[in-house]
Amino acid sequence: MTQAGRQGSPRNSAGGNSAGRNAGRNSAGGNAGRAAGGKGGRDFPGRDFSKGGGDRPFKHPKPREEAFIDPDLQAGAPASRPAAGGRKPNSPAAKGAARKPGARKPGFGKEPGTPGALKPKPRTGAAKAAGPRAFGSERFGQNLGPVRRPARNRGPRREVPQSEFHDADGIRLQKVMASAGVASRRVCEEMIAEGRVEVDGHVVTELGMRVDPKTAVIHVDGLRIQLDENMVYMVFNKPKGVVSTMEDPDGRPCISDFVRKYNGERLFHVGRLDVATEGLLLLTNDGELANRLTHPSYEVPKTYLVQVRGPFPQGVGAELKAGVELEDGIASVDSFRLVDSTPGHVLIEVVLHSGKNRIVRRLFDAVGFPVLRLVRVKVGPIGLGDQRQGSIRNLGKQEVGHLLASVGL
């Protein structure tokens, strides 16, 4: 807009400019209105609103209407259906009730257990442990969630006095837990007070108890704490063509070729995989753990991915779960799941706890589908994940606790 246009606009007109407004404020009529007791922020020339003068008559403001308050709700009593005219439809109480989910359902507002009352929704899932979890700040290893201990090891938890397990020459329990990497010492004290810590199978809730780290068995939320720093727990992703032994007289590649930097430790390989089978092998110097993981009575599950030629007809999976007759008896799988199917090939996941030699290959040979490729991806709670072939990694403290708990240690 040009300068001339802006000057001629209503905003810059003589009646609306600053000079005109100042003249209006200082006019006689405005001063007279203020002198007569007029209230206001803005005064207009020639208008007196104090006693009805001016263009518009003076109107007294209406009294403010008080909000409706239900005496029953004010006293904390349960809301009941009001009589006609008892509650205004736009009252805050009515608006609040309308916003609640399910307020329009029949039976809303009735006490639970009375006829016609809404049924409470069942809670799903197990209750989570209060407070931070053990080894929650650990960045090493995999987070395996809550511990699932074998049913045979579950028993009534009994709180015992501190004096029964107190060792005057030992170390404070919270300090032992903090040194093992469970959490800070303050958080460990909270775990003890909440009844989440067990010493030698008994719940301890009193602070100040001293224990001997060499002999005490400590669990936090069912998770075993390994206090022996000399113990080694590793996962080896065995490639195809490697023999499951530490030494091979024929000179073939074996496990010791991949663990040369651990020559000072005597490591056990838990279980065996044939030369053509790939996947997870546990290595440890914990002899008790190795014996339990391989013993049939503990029934440690092992998960395999099996590749066979397709198409794979229905009913074969049910046959494998029901049991197949082999030369050394009847064998079966615990679970069977079809993972992927491509033209000419099928990928299947099976879980079984049997430790017999070449059991997976013999089962699929018995049903007429020889194995093309076999990979073990999980032993107990420990999974292979995205670990590359031929690599070795140390287990995290949380993984070690799950592994020990899976066999009752």
Coordinates of C-alpha atoms in Angstrom, one line a residue:
M1 CA 0.0 0.0 0.0
T2 CA 1.3 3.5 -0.8
Q3 CA 2.0 6.2 1.7
A4 CA -1.1 8.1 0.7
G5 CA -3.2 5.0 1.1
R6 CA -1.9 4.3 4.6
Q7 CA -2.6 7.9 5.6
G8 CA -6.1 7.6 4.4
S9 CA -6.9 4.4 6.0
P10 CA -9.4 4.2 9.0
R11 CA -6.5 3.3 11.3
N12 CA -4.7 6.5 10.6
S13 CA -7.9 8.7 10.3
A14 CA -8.3 11.8 12.5
G15 CA -10.7 10.0 14.8
G16 CA -8.5 6.9 15.3
N17 CA -5.0 8.4 15.6
S18 CA -3.2 9.0 18.8
A19 CA -4.1 12.6 18.9
G20 CA -7.8 11.8 18.6
R21 CA -7.5 9.2 21.3
N22 CA -5.7 11.5 23.7
A23 CA -8.2 14.2 23.1
G24 CA -11.0 11.7 23.9
R25 CA -9.3 10.7 27.1
N26 CA -8.8 14.3 28.2
S27 CA -12.3 15.4 27.3
A28 CA -14.6 17.0 29.7
G29 CA -17.1 14.2 29.5
G30 CA -14.6 11.6 30.4
N31 CA -13.3 13.6 33.3
A32 CA -16.8 14.1 34.6
G33 CA -17.5 10.4 34.4
R34 CA -14.4 9.6 36.5
A35 CA -15.2 12.3 39.0
A36 CA -18.7 10.9 39.4
G37 CA -17.3 7.6 40.6
G38 CA -17.2 5.7 37.3
K39 CA -15.0 2.6 37.3
G40 CA -13.1 1.7 34.3
G41 CA -10.1 1.4 32.4
R42 CA -11.1 3.3 29.2
D43 CA -13.0 6.6 29.0
F44 CA -14.9 7.8 26.0
P45 CA -15.7 11.4 25.2
G46 CA -19.2 12.5 25.9
R47 CA -20.2 9.3 27.7
D48 CA -20.9 8.7 31.3
F49 CA -21.7 5.2 32.3
S50 CA -21.7 5.8 36.0
K51 CA -25.5 6.5 36.3
G52 CA -26.8 5.3 33.1
G53 CA -25.8 8.2 31.0
G54 CA -24.5 7.9 27.5
D55 CA -25.7 5.7 24.7
R56 CA -26.3 2.6 26.7
P57 CA -28.1 2.4 30.1
F58 CA -26.2 1.2 33.1
K59 CA -27.0 -2.4 34.1
H60 CA -26.1 -4.0 37.4
P61 CA -24.2 -7.2 37.0
K62 CA -26.0 -10.4 37.7
P63 CA -25.0 -12.3 40.9
R64 CA -22.6 -15.2 40.2
E65 CA -24.3 -18.5 40.2
E66 CA -22.7 -21.0 42.6
A67 CA -21.7 -24.4 41.2
F68 CA -23.9 -27.3 42.1
I69 CA -22.4 -29.6 44.8
D70 CA -23.9 -33.0 45.5
P71 CA -23.9 -33.5 49.3
D72 CA -23.5 -37.3 48.9
L73 CA -20.5 -36.9 46.7
Q74 CA -19.1 -34.2 48.9
A75 CA -19.3 -36.6 51.9
G76 CA -17.5 -39.4 50.0
A77 CA -20.5 -41.6 49.7
P78 CA -20.9 -43.7 46.5
A79 CA -22.7 -41.9 43.7
S80 CA -26.4 -42.9 43.4
R81 CA -28.9 -42.0 40.7
P82 CA -30.4 -38.6 41.5
A83 CA -34.0 -37.8 41.4
A84 CA -35.5 -35.6 38.7
G85 CA -33.8 -32.2 39.0
G86 CA -31.4 -33.4 41.6
R87 CA -28.2 -33.1 39.5
K88 CA -27.7 -30.7 36.7
P89 CA -26.7 -32.4 33.4
N90 CA -23.8 -29.9 33.0
S91 CA -22.5 -30.1 36.5
P92 CA -18.8 -31.1 37.0
A93 CA -19.8 -34.3 38.7
A94 CA -22.0 -35.3 35.7
K95 CA -19.2 -34.4 33.3
G96 CA -16.6 -36.4 35.2
A97 CA -18.8 -39.5 35.3
A98 CA -19.5 -39.2 31.5
R99 CA -15.8 -39.1 30.8
K100 CA -15.0 -42.4 32.6
P101 CA -14.7 -45.4 30.3
G102 CA -17.6 -47.7 30.6
A103 CA -19.8 -45.1 32.3
R104 CA -22.7 -45.9 29.9
K105 CA -22.5 -49.6 30.5
P106 CA -25.3 -51.1 32.7
G107 CA -24.0 -51.7 36.2
F108 CA -21.5 -48.9 36.2
G109 CA -21.0 -47.4 39.7
K110 CA -22.3 -50.5 41.6
E111 CA -20.3 -52.1 44.3
P112 CA -18.4 -55.2 43.1
G113 CA -20.2 -58.4 44.1
T114 CA -23.7 -56.8 44.0
P115 CA -26.2 -58.0 41.4
G116 CA -25.8 -56.3 38.1
A117 CA -22.3 -54.9 38.9
L118 CA -19.6 -55.0 36.3
K119 CA -17.2 -57.9 36.5
P120 CA -13.6 -57.0 37.1
K121 CA -11.1 -57.8 34.3
P122 CA -8.7 -60.6 35.1
R123 CA -5.1 -59.7 35.5
T124 CA -2.8 -61.2 32.9
G125 CA 0.8 -62.0 33.3
A126 CA 3.0 -62.5 36.4
A127 CA 3.6 -59.8 38.9
K128 CA 6.8 -57.9 38.3
A129 CA 9.4 -57.8 41.0
A130 CA 9.5 -54.5 42.9
G131 CA 12.4 -52.2 42.3
P132 CA 15.3 -52.5 39.9
R133 CA 16.3 -55.9 38.7
A134 CA 19.6 -57.6 39.4
F135 CA 22.4 -56.6 37.0
G136 CA 20.1 -54.0 35.5
S137 CA 23.0 -51.7 34.6
E138 CA 25.0 -54.5 32.9
R139 CA 25.7 -53.7 29.2
F140 CA 27.3 -57.1 28.5
G141 CA 25.3 -60.2 27.5
Q142 CA 21.6 -60.6 26.8
N143 CA 18.7 -59.5 28.9
L144 CA 16.8 -62.8 29.5
G145 CA 14.0 -61.3 31.7
P146 CA 12.7 -63.0 34.9
V147 CA 14.1 -66.3 36.0
R148 CA 12.2 -69.5 35.4
R149 CA 13.4 -72.0 37.9
P150 CA 12.6 -75.7 37.6
A151 CA 9.4 -76.8 39.4
R152 CA 11.3 -79.4 41.4
N153 CA 13.3 -76.6 43.1
R154 CA 10.3 -74.5 44.1
G155 CA 9.3 -74.7 47.7
P156 CA 7.8 -72.6 50.4
R157 CA 9.9 -69.6 51.1
R158 CA 10.7 -69.2 54.8
E159 CA 12.1 -66.1 56.5
V160 CA 14.7 -66.9 59.0
P161 CA 16.4 -64.7 61.7
Q162 CA 19.7 -63.1 60.9
S163 CA 21.6 -65.0 63.6
E164 CA 21.2 -68.4 61.8
F165 CA 23.3 -67.3 58.8
H166 CA 25.3 -64.5 60.3
D167 CA 29.1 -65.0 60.0
A168 CA 30.9 -62.6 62.3
D169 CA 34.1 -62.9 60.2
G170 CA 32.3 -62.5 56.9
I171 CA 31.5 -59.6 54.7
R172 CA 28.2 -57.6 54.8
L173 CA 25.6 -59.1 52.4
Q174 CA 24.9 -55.9 50.6
K175 CA 28.7 -55.3 50.0
V176 CA 29.0 -58.8 48.6
M177 CA 26.1 -58.2 46.2
A178 CA 27.5 -54.8 45.1
S179 CA 30.9 -56.3 44.5
A180 CA 29.3 -59.0 42.3
G181 CA 27.7 -56.3 40.1
V182 CA 24.1 -56.8 41.2
A183 CA 23.5 -53.1 41.9
S184 CA 24.7 -50.2 44.0
R185 CA 25.1 -50.9 47.7
R186 CA 22.0 -48.7 48.5
V187 CA 19.9 -50.6 46.0
C188 CA 21.1 -53.9 47.3
E189 CA 20.0 -52.8 50.8
E190 CA 16.5 -52.1 49.4
M191 CA 16.4 -55.5 47.7
I192 CA 17.2 -57.2 51.1
A193 CA 14.6 -55.2 52.9
E194 CA 12.0 -56.1 50.2
G195 CA 12.6 -59.8 50.7
R196 CA 14.1 -60.4 47.3
V197 CA 17.4 -61.9 48.5
E198 CA 17.9 -65.6 49.5
V199 CA 21.0 -66.9 51.3
D200 CA 21.4 -70.7 51.2
G201 CA 17.8 -71.1 50.1
H202 CA 16.2 -68.9 52.8
V203 CA 14.8 -65.4 52.5
V204 CA 16.8 -62.7 54.4
T205 CA 15.2 -59.3 55.2
E206 CA 17.4 -57.9 57.9
L207 CA 20.3 -55.6 57.1
G208 CA 23.7 -56.0 58.6
M209 CA 24.1 -59.8 58.0
R210 CA 27.6 -61.0 57.2
V211 CA 28.3 -64.0 54.9
D212 CA 31.3 -65.9 53.6
P213 CA 31.5 -65.3 49.8
K214 CA 33.3 -68.6 49.3
T215 CA 30.6 -70.7 50.8
A216 CA 27.3 -68.7 50.7
V217 CA 24.8 -69.3 47.9
I218 CA 23.0 -66.0 47.1
H219 CA 20.0 -65.5 44.9
V220 CA 18.3 -62.3 43.9
D221 CA 14.8 -62.7 42.4
G222 CA 15.7 -66.3 41.8
L223 CA 18.9 -65.3 39.9
R224 CA 22.0 -67.1 41.2
I225 CA 25.0 -64.8 41.8
Q226 CA 28.3 -66.3 40.9
L227 CA 30.8 -65.1 43.5
D228 CA 33.8 -67.2 42.2
E229 CA 35.7 -64.9 39.8
N230 CA 37.7 -67.8 38.5
M231 CA 34.7 -69.4 36.8
V232 CA 34.5 -69.0 33.0
Y233 CA 31.4 -69.3 30.9
M234 CA 31.5 -68.8 27.1
V235 CA 29.4 -69.4 24.0
F236 CA 31.1 -70.8 20.8
N237 CA 29.4 -70.6 17.5
K238 CA 30.8 -73.8 15.9
P239 CA 31.2 -73.7 12.1
K240 CA 30.6 -76.7 9.9
G241 CA 33.7 -79.0 9.7
V242 CA 34.9 -78.4 13.2
V243 CA 35.2 -81.4 15.5
S244 CA 33.6 -81.1 19.0
T245 CA 36.7 -81.9 20.9
M246 CA 39.7 -80.0 22.3
E247 CA 42.3 -82.3 20.5
D248 CA 41.9 -84.3 17.4
P249 CA 44.5 -87.0 16.6
D250 CA 43.7 -86.7 12.8
G251 CA 44.6 -83.1 12.8
R252 CA 41.2 -81.8 11.9
P253 CA 40.0 -78.3 13.1
C254 CA 38.8 -78.5 16.7
I255 CA 37.6 -76.3 19.5
S256 CA 41.1 -75.6 20.9
D257 CA 42.0 -73.8 17.6
F258 CA 39.5 -71.1 18.5
V259 CA 40.3 -70.8 22.2
R260 CA 44.0 -70.5 22.2
K261 CA 44.0 -67.4 24.4
Y262 CA 42.3 -69.5 27.1
N263 CA 45.0 -72.1 27.2
G264 CA 45.5 -71.5 30.9
E265 CA 42.0 -72.6 31.7
R266 CA 40.8 -76.2 31.4
L267 CA 37.5 -75.7 29.6
F268 CA 34.7 -78.3 29.1
H269 CA 32.5 -78.2 26.1
V270 CA 28.9 -78.9 27.2
G271 CA 27.5 -81.6 24.9
R272 CA 28.7 -82.4 21.4
L273 CA 27.8 -81.4 17.8
D274 CA 28.8 -83.6 14.9
V275 CA 31.2 -82.3 12.3
A276 CA 28.4 -81.3 9.8
T277 CA 26.3 -79.6 12.5
E278 CA 26.7 -75.9 13.2
G279 CA 25.7 -73.7 16.1
L280 CA 25.9 -73.2 19.8
L281 CA 28.4 -74.9 22.1
L282 CA 28.8 -73.9 25.8
L283 CA 32.4 -73.8 27.1
T284 CA 33.1 -73.6 30.9
N285 CA 35.4 -74.7 33.6
D286 CA 32.5 -75.2 36.0
G287 CA 32.4 -79.0 36.1
E288 CA 29.2 -79.2 38.2
L289 CA 27.3 -77.1 35.7
A290 CA 28.6 -79.1 32.7
N291 CA 27.5 -82.3 34.4
R292 CA 24.0 -81.0 35.1
L293 CA 23.5 -79.5 31.6
T294 CA 24.3 -82.9 30.0
H295 CA 22.5 -85.1 32.5
P296 CA 19.1 -86.4 31.2
S297 CA 17.3 -85.9 34.6
Y298 CA 17.5 -82.1 34.2
E299 CA 15.9 -82.2 30.7
V300 CA 17.6 -79.0 29.5
P301 CA 15.8 -78.0 26.2
K302 CA 17.8 -77.5 23.0
T303 CA 16.5 -75.6 20.0
Y304 CA 17.5 -76.5 16.4
L305 CA 16.8 -75.0 13.0
V306 CA 16.5 -77.8 10.5
Q307 CA 16.5 -77.4 6.7
V308 CA 14.9 -80.2 4.6
R309 CA 13.6 -80.5 1.1
G310 CA 10.0 -79.4 0.5
P311 CA 7.2 -79.6 0.3
F312 CA 6.7 -80.8 3.8
P313 CA 3.3 -82.6 4.2
Q314 CA 1.0 -82.0 7.2
G315 CA 1.0 -84.6 9.9
V316 CA 4.7 -85.2 10.0
G317 CA 5.2 -82.7 12.8
A318 CA 2.5 -84.4 14.8
E319 CA 4.3 -87.7 14.2
L320 CA 7.6 -86.3 15.4
K321 CA 5.9 -85.0 18.6
A322 CA 4.1 -88.3 19.2
G323 CA 7.3 -90.3 19.0
V324 CA 9.2 -92.2 16.3
E325 CA 10.7 -95.7 16.7
L326 CA 14.5 -95.7 16.4
E327 CA 17.1 -98.4 16.8
D328 CA 17.7 -97.4 20.4
G329 CA 14.1 -96.8 21.4
I330 CA 11.3 -94.3 20.8
A331 CA 12.3 -90.6 20.5
S332 CA 10.2 -87.5 20.0
V333 CA 10.5 -83.7 19.9
D334 CA 9.0 -81.3 22.5
S335 CA 7.8 -78.8 19.9
F336 CA 7.7 -78.4 16.2
R337 CA 7.2 -75.2 14.2
L338 CA 7.4 -74.4 10.5
V339 CA 9.6 -71.2 10.2
D340 CA 9.9 -70.6 6.4
S341 CA 9.1 -72.3 3.1
T342 CA 10.7 -71.7 -0.3
P343 CA 10.4 -73.6 -3.5
G344 CA 12.2 -76.9 -2.8
H345 CA 13.3 -76.1 0.8
V346 CA 11.6 -75.9 4.2
L347 CA 13.0 -74.4 7.4
I348 CA 11.7 -76.0 10.7
E349 CA 12.4 -75.2 14.3
V350 CA 12.4 -78.2 16.8
V351 CA 13.0 -78.2 20.5
L352 CA 13.9 -81.4 22.3
H353 CA 15.7 -82.3 25.6
S354 CA 17.2 -85.6 24.5
G355 CA 21.0 -85.8 24.3
K356 CA 21.4 -88.9 22.2
N357 CA 23.9 -89.0 19.4
R358 CA 22.7 -87.4 16.1
I359 CA 19.1 -87.5 17.5
V360 CA 17.7 -84.8 15.2
R361 CA 19.2 -86.2 12.0
R362 CA 18.0 -89.7 12.9
L363 CA 14.4 -88.5 13.7
F364 CA 14.1 -86.7 10.3
D365 CA 15.6 -89.7 8.5
A366 CA 13.0 -91.9 10.1
V367 CA 10.1 -89.8 8.7
G368 CA 11.6 -89.6 5.2
F369 CA 13.1 -86.1 5.2
P370 CA 16.9 -86.2 5.5
V371 CA 18.5 -83.1 7.0
L372 CA 20.2 -80.7 4.6
R373 CA 21.5 -78.3 7.2
L374 CA 21.3 -78.3 11.0
V375 CA 22.1 -75.4 13.3
R376 CA 21.7 -75.4 17.1
V377 CA 20.6 -71.9 18.2
K378 CA 19.8 -72.3 21.9
V379 CA 20.7 -74.4 24.9
G380 CA 18.5 -73.8 28.0
P381 CA 18.0 -70.0 28.4
I382 CA 21.2 -69.1 26.4
G383 CA 20.7 -68.2 22.7
L384 CA 23.1 -67.7 19.8
G385 CA 21.5 -64.4 18.7
D386 CA 23.5 -62.7 15.9
Q387 CA 26.9 -64.1 17.0
R388 CA 29.0 -64.8 13.9
Q389 CA 30.4 -68.2 13.1
G390 CA 33.7 -69.1 14.6
S391 CA 33.5 -66.5 17.3
I392 CA 33.5 -66.9 21.1
R393 CA 31.9 -64.5 23.6
N394 CA 31.7 -64.5 27.4
L395 CA 28.4 -64.8 29.0
G396 CA 27.1 -61.9 31.0
K397 CA 26.4 -62.2 34.7
Q398 CA 22.7 -62.2 34.2
E399 CA 23.0 -65.0 31.6
V400 CA 25.2 -67.0 34.0
G401 CA 22.6 -66.6 36.7
H402 CA 19.8 -67.9 34.4
L403 CA 21.9 -70.8 33.3
L404 CA 22.7 -71.9 36.9
A405 CA 19.1 -71.5 37.9
S406 CA 17.9 -73.7 35.0
V407 CA 19.7 -76.7 36.5
G408 CA 18.9 -75.9 40.2
L409 CA 22.3 -74.3 41.1

